Short mmCIF file of C-alpha atoms in Angstrom, two decimals:
data_model
loop_
_atom_site.label_atom_id
_atom_site.label_comp_id
_atom_site.label_asym_id
_atom_site.label_seq_id
_atom_site.Cartn_x
_atom_site.Cartn_y
_atom_site.Cartn_z
CA MET A 13 50.48 -115.75 -124.31
CA ALA A 14 53.82 -113.80 -124.49
CA THR A 15 54.21 -110.14 -124.97
CA GLU A 16 57.30 -108.77 -126.86
CA THR A 17 58.06 -105.16 -126.34
CA PHE A 18 60.90 -103.29 -128.49
CA ASP A 19 62.33 -99.86 -129.37
CA LYS A 20 63.27 -99.00 -132.59
CA SER A 21 64.54 -95.28 -133.52
CA PHE A 22 63.27 -94.04 -136.86
CA PHE A 23 64.30 -90.83 -138.41
CA ILE A 24 62.26 -88.50 -140.84
CA THR A 25 63.89 -86.64 -143.45
CA ASP A 26 61.10 -85.42 -145.74
CA PRO A 27 60.45 -81.86 -145.24
CA LYS A 28 56.80 -82.33 -146.00
CA ALA A 29 56.23 -84.96 -143.51
CA ILE A 30 58.34 -82.79 -140.88
CA LYS A 31 55.96 -79.96 -141.65
CA LYS A 32 52.89 -82.24 -141.39
CA ILE A 33 54.06 -83.80 -137.91
CA ILE A 34 54.77 -80.38 -136.55
CA ASP A 35 51.47 -78.91 -137.63
CA ILE A 36 49.65 -81.77 -136.08
CA ILE A 37 51.66 -81.47 -132.60
CA GLU A 38 50.89 -77.60 -132.60
CA SER A 39 47.31 -77.93 -133.60
CA GLU A 40 44.22 -77.84 -131.16
CA PRO A 41 42.62 -80.83 -130.42
CA VAL A 42 39.12 -81.53 -132.07
CA ASN A 43 36.29 -81.17 -129.72
CA ASN A 44 34.24 -84.53 -130.11
CA ASN A 45 31.84 -83.88 -127.03
CA GLN A 46 28.82 -83.33 -129.14
CA THR A 47 29.33 -86.89 -130.52
CA GLU A 48 29.90 -88.52 -127.26
CA GLU A 49 26.81 -86.83 -125.79
CA ILE A 50 24.68 -88.13 -128.84
CA PHE A 51 26.00 -91.67 -128.30
CA ILE A 52 25.64 -91.31 -124.45
CA GLN A 53 21.75 -90.33 -125.10
CA GLU A 54 21.37 -93.22 -127.53
CA ASP A 55 22.68 -95.52 -124.79
CA ILE A 56 20.24 -93.89 -122.22
CA ASN A 57 17.25 -94.41 -124.59
CA GLN A 58 18.20 -98.07 -125.31
CA SER A 59 18.46 -98.87 -121.59
CA GLU A 60 15.25 -97.33 -120.71
CA LYS A 61 13.62 -99.61 -123.26
CA ILE A 62 15.16 -102.77 -122.01
CA LEU A 63 14.14 -101.70 -118.34
CA ASP A 64 10.77 -100.95 -119.46
CA LYS A 65 10.56 -104.35 -121.30
CA CYS A 66 11.92 -106.32 -118.38
CA LEU A 67 9.49 -104.44 -115.84
CA SER A 68 6.51 -104.87 -117.94
CA HIS A 69 7.02 -108.81 -117.30
CA LEU A 70 6.79 -108.42 -113.43
CA LYS A 71 3.77 -108.89 -111.76
CA LEU A 72 3.30 -106.35 -108.95
#
């Protein structure tokens, strides 16, 4: 599969758009660590359930 890259210049002339872009660039990034920790814990719980199920089939 071929991949094509290109460069295109564009200009923003609307003052509202310019202000919005500057606000986004200057703003602090949102801290999403709490959300990631929740997903990680859910993954751990699901993995433990799957492991328990697999181990329950073993005859020791």
